[in-house]
Short mmCIF file of C-alpha atoms in Angstrom, two decimals:
data_model
loop_
_atom_site.label_atom_id
_atom_site.label_comp_id
_atom_site.label_asym_id
_atom_site.label_seq_id
_atom_site.Cartn_x
_atom_site.Cartn_y
_atom_site.Cartn_z
CA MET A 1 0.00 0.00 0.00
CA PHE A 2 2.83 2.37 0.90
CA ASN A 3 4.66 1.60 -2.33
CA ARG A 4 1.54 2.25 -4.39
CA THR A 5 0.88 5.55 -2.65
CA PHE A 6 4.50 6.63 -2.91
CA ARG A 7 4.64 5.62 -6.57
CA ASN A 8 1.58 7.74 -7.35
CA THR A 9 3.08 10.63 -5.42
CA ILE A 10 6.32 10.39 -7.38
CA GLY A 11 4.53 10.27 -10.70
CA SER A 12 2.50 13.30 -9.69
CA ARG A 13 5.53 15.23 -8.47
CA ILE A 14 7.54 14.52 -11.59
CA ILE A 15 4.76 15.76 -13.83
CA CYS A 16 4.24 18.80 -11.58
CA SER A 17 7.96 19.46 -11.62
CA PHE A 18 8.04 19.00 -15.38
CA SER A 19 5.21 21.54 -15.70
CA TYR A 20 6.71 24.03 -13.27
CA ARG A 21 10.21 23.95 -14.67
CA THR A 22 9.01 24.12 -18.26
CA SER A 23 6.97 27.15 -17.28
CA ASN A 24 10.10 28.74 -15.85
CA ALA A 25 11.96 28.02 -19.06
CA THR A 26 9.32 29.77 -21.11
CA ARG A 27 9.14 32.62 -18.62
CA PHE A 28 12.84 33.44 -18.69
CA HIS A 29 13.43 32.42 -22.33
CA SER A 30 16.74 30.58 -22.20
CA THR A 31 19.09 31.46 -25.04
CA SER A 32 20.24 27.87 -25.56
CA THR A 33 20.91 26.93 -29.17
CA THR A 34 20.35 23.20 -28.68
CA SER A 35 18.73 21.70 -31.76
CA LYS A 36 15.10 20.67 -31.80
CA THR A 37 16.17 17.09 -32.44
CA LYS A 38 18.18 17.15 -29.21
CA ILE A 39 15.19 18.59 -27.34
CA GLN A 40 13.00 15.71 -28.50
CA GLU A 41 15.73 13.24 -27.47
CA ILE A 42 15.78 14.73 -23.97
CA LEU A 43 11.99 14.66 -23.78
CA ASN A 44 11.91 11.00 -24.84
CA SER A 45 14.67 10.23 -22.33
CA THR A 46 12.71 11.97 -19.58
CA ILE A 47 9.64 9.87 -20.31
CA THR A 48 11.78 6.71 -20.29
CA ASP A 49 13.37 7.67 -16.96
CA ILE A 50 9.98 8.30 -15.37
CA ASN A 51 8.88 4.82 -16.44
CA LYS A 52 12.10 3.34 -15.05
CA ILE A 53 11.53 5.09 -11.72
CA ASN A 54 8.05 3.59 -11.43
CA THR A 55 9.42 0.15 -12.34
CA SER A 56 12.26 0.43 -9.84
CA ILE A 57 9.93 1.43 -7.04
CA ASN A 58 8.00 -1.78 -7.68
CA ASN A 59 11.12 -3.80 -6.90
CA LYS A 60 11.24 -5.02 -3.31
CA TYR A 61 14.88 -4.07 -2.79
CA ILE A 62 14.04 -0.36 -2.87
CA ASN A 63 12.28 0.03 0.45
CA ASP A 64 14.16 2.95 1.89
CA THR A 65 12.31 6.26 1.59
CA THR A 66 15.55 8.20 1.06
CA ALA A 67 16.52 5.96 -1.84
CA LYS A 68 13.13 6.49 -3.43
CA LEU A 69 13.46 10.24 -3.07
CA GLU A 70 16.84 10.03 -4.79
CA TYR A 71 15.11 8.36 -7.74
CA LEU A 72 12.52 11.11 -7.70
CA GLU A 73 15.14 13.85 -7.72
CA ARG A 74 16.93 12.11 -10.59
CA GLY A 75 13.75 12.26 -12.65
CA ILE A 76 13.26 15.91 -11.75
CA LYS A 77 16.86 16.69 -12.73
CA LYS A 78 16.27 15.10 -16.14
CA ALA A 79 13.15 17.24 -16.54
CA ASP A 80 15.27 20.28 -15.68
CA GLU A 81 17.68 19.42 -18.47
CA LEU A 82 14.82 19.53 -20.91
CA THR A 83 13.12 22.65 -19.68
CA ALA A 84 16.34 24.67 -19.43
CA GLN A 85 16.67 24.29 -23.20
CA PHE A 86 13.09 24.37 -24.40
CA THR A 87 11.81 27.79 -25.52
CA ASP A 88 10.03 27.34 -28.85
CA TYR A 89 6.22 27.30 -28.53
CA THR A 90 5.91 26.35 -32.23
CA TYR A 91 8.00 23.20 -31.75
CA LYS A 92 6.19 20.07 -32.98
CA PHE A 93 6.10 17.38 -30.32
CA THR A 94 5.98 13.73 -31.28
CA LYS A 95 5.20 12.65 -27.74
CA LEU A 96 4.17 14.12 -24.37
CA PRO A 97 4.67 12.65 -20.88
CA ALA A 98 2.06 10.04 -19.97
CA ASN A 99 -1.30 11.57 -18.98
CA PHE A 100 0.01 15.11 -19.51
CA GLY A 101 -2.97 17.27 -20.48
CA ASN A 102 -5.47 14.40 -20.56
CA ASN A 103 -7.80 16.58 -18.48
CA GLN A 104 -8.42 18.65 -21.62
CA PHE A 105 -10.45 15.90 -23.29
CA ILE A 106 -13.95 16.32 -21.89
CA LYS A 107 -16.64 13.85 -22.90
CA ILE A 108 -20.01 15.07 -24.15
CA ASN A 109 -23.27 13.53 -25.32
CA LYS A 110 -22.52 10.94 -28.03
CA GLU A 111 -25.15 12.30 -30.41
CA LEU A 112 -23.83 15.84 -30.09
CA ASN A 113 -20.26 14.63 -30.45
CA LYS A 114 -21.18 12.82 -33.65
CA SER A 115 -22.89 15.95 -34.96
CA LEU A 116 -19.83 18.09 -34.21
CA GLU A 117 -17.49 15.62 -35.89
CA SER A 118 -19.77 15.63 -38.93
CA ILE A 119 -19.50 19.42 -39.12
CA ILE A 120 -15.69 19.24 -38.97
CA SER A 121 -15.58 16.58 -41.69
CA HIS A 122 -17.62 18.85 -43.99
CA PHE A 123 -14.63 21.14 -44.53
CA ASP A 124 -12.21 20.08 -47.26
CA ALA A 125 -9.54 22.59 -46.17
CA PRO A 126 -7.15 20.96 -43.64
CA ILE A 127 -7.75 21.75 -39.96
CA ALA A 128 -4.86 21.19 -37.51
CA TYR A 129 -6.78 21.80 -34.28
CA ALA A 130 -10.47 22.32 -33.58
CA PHE A 131 -12.69 22.76 -30.56
CA GLY A 132 -16.32 23.52 -29.81
CA TYR A 133 -17.43 25.80 -26.99
CA GLY A 134 -20.29 27.87 -25.62
CA SER A 135 -23.94 27.16 -24.92
CA GLY A 136 -24.37 25.15 -28.12
CA VAL A 137 -21.89 22.56 -26.82
CA PHE A 138 -22.12 22.88 -23.02
CA LYS A 139 -25.32 23.67 -21.15
CA GLN A 140 -25.74 27.01 -19.43
CA SER A 141 -28.39 28.22 -17.00
CA GLY A 142 -30.95 30.66 -18.35
CA TYR A 143 -31.87 28.60 -21.42
CA THR A 144 -35.13 26.71 -22.02
CA LYS A 145 -35.54 23.32 -23.69
CA ASN A 146 -36.80 25.06 -26.82
CA ASP A 147 -33.66 27.17 -27.15
CA LYS A 148 -31.26 25.93 -29.78
CA PRO A 149 -28.07 27.96 -29.33
CA GLN A 150 -25.66 28.51 -32.16
CA ILE A 151 -22.70 26.08 -32.11
CA ASP A 152 -19.40 27.92 -31.74
CA LEU A 153 -16.24 26.43 -33.22
CA ILE A 154 -12.59 27.47 -33.57
CA PHE A 155 -10.33 26.04 -36.28
CA GLY A 156 -6.55 26.26 -35.93
CA VAL A 157 -4.95 26.07 -39.39
CA ASN A 158 -1.36 26.01 -40.60
CA HIS A 159 -1.70 28.23 -43.66
CA PRO A 160 -4.61 30.70 -43.35
CA SER A 161 -4.43 32.12 -46.89
CA HIS A 162 -4.43 28.67 -48.47
CA TRP A 163 -7.16 27.52 -46.09
CA HIS A 164 -9.47 30.42 -46.99
CA SER A 165 -8.76 29.90 -50.68
CA LEU A 166 -9.94 26.29 -50.47
CA ASN A 167 -12.85 27.11 -48.20
CA MET A 168 -14.15 29.97 -50.36
CA ARG A 169 -14.30 27.59 -53.29
CA GLN A 170 -16.22 25.01 -51.28
CA ASN A 171 -18.32 27.35 -49.10
CA PRO A 172 -18.51 30.80 -50.76
CA ASN A 173 -21.82 31.53 -49.03
CA HIS A 174 -20.10 31.41 -45.63
CA TYR A 175 -18.26 34.65 -46.39
CA SER A 176 -19.26 38.28 -46.61
CA SER A 177 -18.40 40.48 -49.59
CA LEU A 178 -14.78 40.51 -48.37
CA LYS A 179 -14.34 37.25 -50.27
CA TYR A 180 -14.14 39.25 -53.51
CA PHE A 181 -10.81 40.66 -52.37
CA GLY A 182 -9.28 37.16 -52.35
CA SER A 183 -7.86 34.78 -49.79
CA GLU A 184 -4.62 36.71 -49.26
CA PHE A 185 -6.61 39.79 -48.21
CA ILE A 186 -8.85 37.66 -45.97
CA SER A 187 -5.76 36.19 -44.31
CA LYS A 188 -4.20 39.61 -43.64
CA PHE A 189 -7.52 40.97 -42.37
CA GLN A 190 -7.80 37.93 -40.09
CA ASP A 191 -4.45 38.74 -38.51
CA ILE A 192 -5.70 42.09 -37.17
CA GLY A 193 -6.44 42.14 -33.43
CA ALA A 194 -6.74 38.65 -31.94
CA GLY A 195 -5.94 37.01 -35.28
CA ILE A 196 -9.33 35.34 -35.84
CA TYR A 197 -11.71 35.45 -38.79
CA PHE A 198 -15.30 34.54 -37.88
CA ASN A 199 -18.06 33.31 -40.16
CA PRO A 200 -21.30 33.49 -38.13
CA PHE A 201 -24.86 32.30 -38.87
CA VAL A 202 -23.75 29.47 -41.14
CA GLU A 203 -26.37 26.79 -41.77
CA LEU A 204 -24.72 23.38 -41.88
CA ASN A 205 -26.26 19.93 -41.43
CA GLY A 206 -29.45 21.48 -40.13
CA GLN A 207 -27.57 23.38 -37.44
CA GLN A 208 -26.61 27.04 -37.16
CA ILE A 209 -22.89 27.44 -36.47
CA LYS A 210 -20.29 30.17 -36.09
CA TYR A 211 -16.69 29.23 -36.80
CA GLY A 212 -13.51 31.17 -36.31
CA VAL A 213 -10.28 30.56 -38.20
CA VAL A 214 -6.92 31.27 -36.56
CA SER A 215 -3.33 30.56 -37.48
CA ILE A 216 -2.05 27.72 -35.32
CA THR A 217 1.06 29.81 -34.61
CA ARG A 218 -1.07 32.72 -33.39
CA LEU A 219 -3.07 30.35 -31.18
CA LEU A 220 0.09 28.91 -29.63
CA LYS A 221 1.50 32.38 -29.04
CA ASP A 222 -1.63 33.45 -27.16
CA LEU A 223 -1.59 30.32 -25.01
CA ALA A 224 2.10 30.67 -24.18
CA THR A 225 2.34 34.44 -23.72
CA TRP A 226 -1.23 35.77 -23.27
CA ASP A 227 -0.53 37.98 -26.27
CA SER A 228 -4.19 38.96 -26.73
CA PHE A 229 -5.84 36.59 -24.22
CA TYR A 230 -8.72 36.15 -26.68
CA LEU A 231 -8.29 32.42 -27.26
CA ALA A 232 -6.25 31.77 -24.12
CA GLY A 233 -9.23 33.04 -22.12
CA ARG A 234 -11.66 31.01 -24.19
CA LEU A 235 -9.65 27.82 -23.59
CA GLN A 236 -9.58 28.42 -19.83
CA LYS A 237 -13.25 27.41 -19.78
CA PRO A 238 -14.30 23.83 -20.66
CA VAL A 239 -14.18 23.12 -24.39
CA LYS A 240 -14.71 20.05 -26.51
CA VAL A 241 -11.56 19.21 -28.44
CA LEU A 242 -12.60 17.83 -31.82
CA LYS A 243 -9.18 17.62 -33.43
CA ASN A 244 -6.02 17.69 -31.36
CA ASP A 245 -2.55 19.11 -31.83
CA LEU A 246 0.12 18.18 -29.27
CA ARG A 247 1.54 21.71 -29.27
CA VAL A 248 -1.82 23.15 -28.28
CA GLN A 249 -2.35 20.43 -25.70
CA TYR A 250 1.05 21.19 -24.18
CA TRP A 251 0.78 24.98 -24.00
CA ASN A 252 -2.86 25.00 -22.98
CA GLN A 253 -1.93 23.01 -19.89
CA PHE A 254 0.24 25.93 -18.80
CA ASN A 255 -2.50 28.35 -19.82
CA LEU A 256 -4.86 26.51 -17.45
CA LYS A 257 -2.26 26.54 -14.70
CA ALA A 258 -1.78 30.29 -15.11
CA ALA A 259 -5.55 30.87 -14.90
CA ALA A 260 -5.68 28.71 -11.78
CA THR A 261 -2.79 30.67 -10.25
CA VAL A 262 -4.62 33.98 -10.70
CA SER A 263 -7.97 32.58 -9.56
CA ARG A 264 -6.47 30.97 -6.46
CA ASN A 265 -5.09 34.30 -5.34
CA ILE A 266 -8.37 36.12 -5.99
CA THR A 267 -10.46 33.42 -4.30
CA LEU A 268 -8.34 33.27 -1.15
CA LEU A 269 -8.23 37.07 -0.94
CA LYS A 270 -12.02 37.41 -1.25
CA ASN A 271 -12.74 34.59 1.22
CA ASN A 272 -10.32 35.45 4.02
CA GLY A 273 -7.90 32.71 3.11
CA LYS A 274 -10.56 30.02 2.61
CA PHE A 275 -10.83 28.14 -0.66
CA ASP A 276 -14.26 27.99 -2.30
CA GLU A 277 -14.28 25.76 -5.40
CA PHE A 278 -17.34 27.32 -7.05
CA GLU A 279 -15.94 30.82 -6.62
CA PHE A 280 -12.58 29.55 -7.88
CA TYR A 281 -14.15 28.52 -11.22
CA LYS A 282 -16.19 31.72 -11.39
CA ASN A 283 -13.02 33.75 -11.00
CA ILE A 284 -11.36 31.76 -13.79
CA THR A 285 -14.36 32.37 -16.04
CA SER A 286 -14.46 36.07 -15.25
CA LEU A 287 -10.87 36.63 -16.43
CA SER A 288 -11.83 36.57 -20.11
CA TYR A 289 -14.53 39.20 -19.53
CA LEU A 290 -12.26 41.77 -17.91
CA GLY A 291 -12.63 44.89 -20.04
CA ASP A 292 -14.78 43.10 -22.66
CA VAL A 293 -16.74 45.86 -24.40
CA ARG A 294 -19.70 43.55 -25.15
CA TYR A 295 -20.02 42.65 -21.48
CA LYS A 296 -19.75 46.27 -20.40
CA LEU A 297 -22.41 47.39 -22.90
CA GLY A 298 -24.88 44.66 -21.92
CA GLY A 299 -24.27 42.58 -25.02
CA GLU A 300 -23.87 39.43 -22.92
CA HIS A 301 -26.21 37.68 -20.51
CA PRO A 302 -25.94 39.58 -17.17
CA ASN A 303 -25.48 36.32 -15.23
CA LYS A 304 -23.31 34.69 -17.89
CA ILE A 305 -20.36 33.91 -15.62
CA SER A 306 -22.47 32.19 -12.94
CA ASN A 307 -24.53 30.42 -15.61
CA ILE A 308 -21.43 28.95 -17.24
CA VAL A 309 -20.07 27.54 -13.97
CA GLU A 310 -23.40 26.42 -12.52
CA LYS A 311 -24.25 24.07 -15.39
CA ASN A 312 -20.66 22.97 -16.01
CA PHE A 313 -19.31 22.55 -12.51
CA GLU A 314 -18.34 18.91 -13.08
CA ASN A 315 -16.70 19.80 -16.40
CA PHE A 316 -14.66 22.48 -14.63
CA GLN A 317 -13.63 19.94 -12.00
CA TYR A 318 -12.47 17.50 -14.66
CA TYR A 319 -10.77 20.20 -16.75
CA TYR A 320 -8.73 21.46 -13.79
CA SER A 321 -8.43 18.17 -11.85
CA PRO A 322 -4.61 17.80 -11.84
CA ILE A 323 -4.00 21.54 -11.65
CA VAL A 324 -6.10 22.41 -8.59
CA LYS A 325 -4.21 19.85 -6.52
CA ASP A 326 -0.90 21.16 -7.82
CA ILE A 327 -1.49 24.82 -6.98
CA LEU A 328 -3.21 24.18 -3.63
CA GLN A 329 -1.29 21.28 -2.10
CA ASN A 330 2.08 21.82 -3.74
CA GLN A 331 1.77 25.63 -3.76
CA SER A 332 2.86 25.60 -7.39
CA TYR A 333 2.82 28.85 -9.33
CA TYR A 334 2.87 29.89 -12.98
CA LEU A 335 2.27 33.04 -14.99
CA PRO A 336 3.48 33.89 -18.51
CA LYS A 337 6.51 36.14 -18.86
CA GLY A 338 5.77 39.75 -17.93
CA PHE A 339 2.82 38.94 -15.68
CA THR A 340 2.93 39.07 -11.88
CA ASN A 341 0.35 38.73 -9.12
CA GLU A 342 0.43 42.50 -8.82
CA ASN A 343 -0.10 43.46 -12.47
CA VAL A 344 -1.99 40.54 -14.02
CA LEU A 345 -5.57 41.85 -13.71
CA GLU A 346 -4.68 45.32 -14.94
CA LYS A 347 -2.73 43.98 -17.91
CA LEU A 348 -5.46 41.52 -18.85
CA GLU A 349 -8.17 44.18 -18.71
CA GLU A 350 -6.10 46.41 -20.98
CA LYS A 351 -5.46 43.62 -23.49
CA ILE A 352 -9.05 42.35 -23.52
CA SER A 353 -10.53 45.83 -23.86
CA SER A 354 -8.41 46.55 -26.91
CA THR A 355 -8.86 43.12 -28.49
CA SER A 356 -12.62 42.88 -27.95
CA LEU A 357 -13.14 46.33 -29.48
CA THR A 358 -11.06 45.40 -32.52
CA GLN A 359 -12.85 42.06 -32.94
CA ALA A 360 -16.25 43.77 -32.69
CA ALA A 361 -15.25 46.19 -35.45
CA LYS A 362 -13.87 43.35 -37.58
CA GLY A 363 -17.10 41.41 -37.09
CA ILE A 364 -19.11 44.00 -38.99
CA LEU A 365 -16.99 43.39 -42.07
CA THR A 366 -16.37 39.65 -41.74
CA ALA A 367 -20.05 38.89 -41.13
CA GLY A 368 -21.55 41.62 -43.30
CA LEU A 369 -23.85 44.38 -42.06
CA MET A 370 -27.09 42.35 -41.96
CA LYS A 371 -25.52 39.39 -40.20
CA SER A 372 -23.79 41.72 -37.73
CA VAL A 373 -27.10 43.37 -36.82
CA LYS A 374 -28.73 39.95 -36.51
CA TYR A 375 -25.92 38.67 -34.28
CA ALA A 376 -25.93 41.76 -32.05
CA TRP A 377 -29.71 41.61 -31.69
CA ALA A 378 -29.61 37.90 -30.82
CA LYS A 379 -27.03 38.65 -28.11
CA LYS A 380 -29.12 41.48 -26.76
CA LEU A 381 -32.28 39.36 -26.60
CA LYS A 382 -30.36 36.67 -24.73
CA ALA A 383 -29.05 39.24 -22.28
CA MET A 384 -32.60 40.58 -21.67
CA LYS A 385 -34.03 37.17 -20.73
CA ASN A 386 -33.14 37.63 -17.08
#
């Protein structure tokens, strides 16, 4: 029993250490020139060593606690070797440590999952990463059984201009009049602000959807650095991953840990040092609405934050399951470079205010005037329900 408990603890600590030290590497941006091939070799070696440690602990001759801790520290040292050299958030992983980021794969209703996969398969243009989110995928309070919310999707693509070129040939009706300027223009216009191009009110397979297209590089940058916080904030709330990319899985785990770091501090401060799990998830959810012009102007449901958490409490628990334990019990800490406990809320509000305003202005052109009015009115009606 002791060996099993200790083995689980070691596995947990190695992964936590791997996460923490990798976060430090990205925060301080080591100037190492080690090749990417060497980085992958170290990563593979780290995974092998972790497996060896678990195997060794199973052997009866290692009964001494000190000896076991030495094995643990050896694994942590190997993780340090990796993280001291790893700085490239665009690096393509071939493998991640066992169970790393598995919390990101939330299960949903089989029928809905099949419907979402069918929507993804409709697009001929290649999609590297995709996820569904919002009230069309996850239930929220304040909706009746007759409500059929629009399904929101984000597509991460490798070559936006090429992607739009293919998609405009297949689905020209998804685009506004901007399509007449060509895919290169669409791609450059997409890159303004948060780097997303949305096509809303698209009828597909009997379902109304809105999908956003983002460069996979831009997505990774936001997750790793909170460059705009537009997608980083979106991915801090439960999403349904429909097509995975190991790079996104890796960096989103640190994005979640950063959100949990901020929320832990806010929650403990507001509750006189006591941890309240529901408030913890509410504080995480509220981060992406700091400075959001739509929220300030009443364009969102007034109880949106509580509604999201109330109906998705178990999804939040699953999504943050390994991270909550890490930041509470192990007192782990992570924020992207340039962010501190003292400046994080102010900096996020500034970024989100600017980005949300830009995206709102872009939306008028990407959706077209009539669709923009329709979308704004739909949002306003939803907000007026309560």
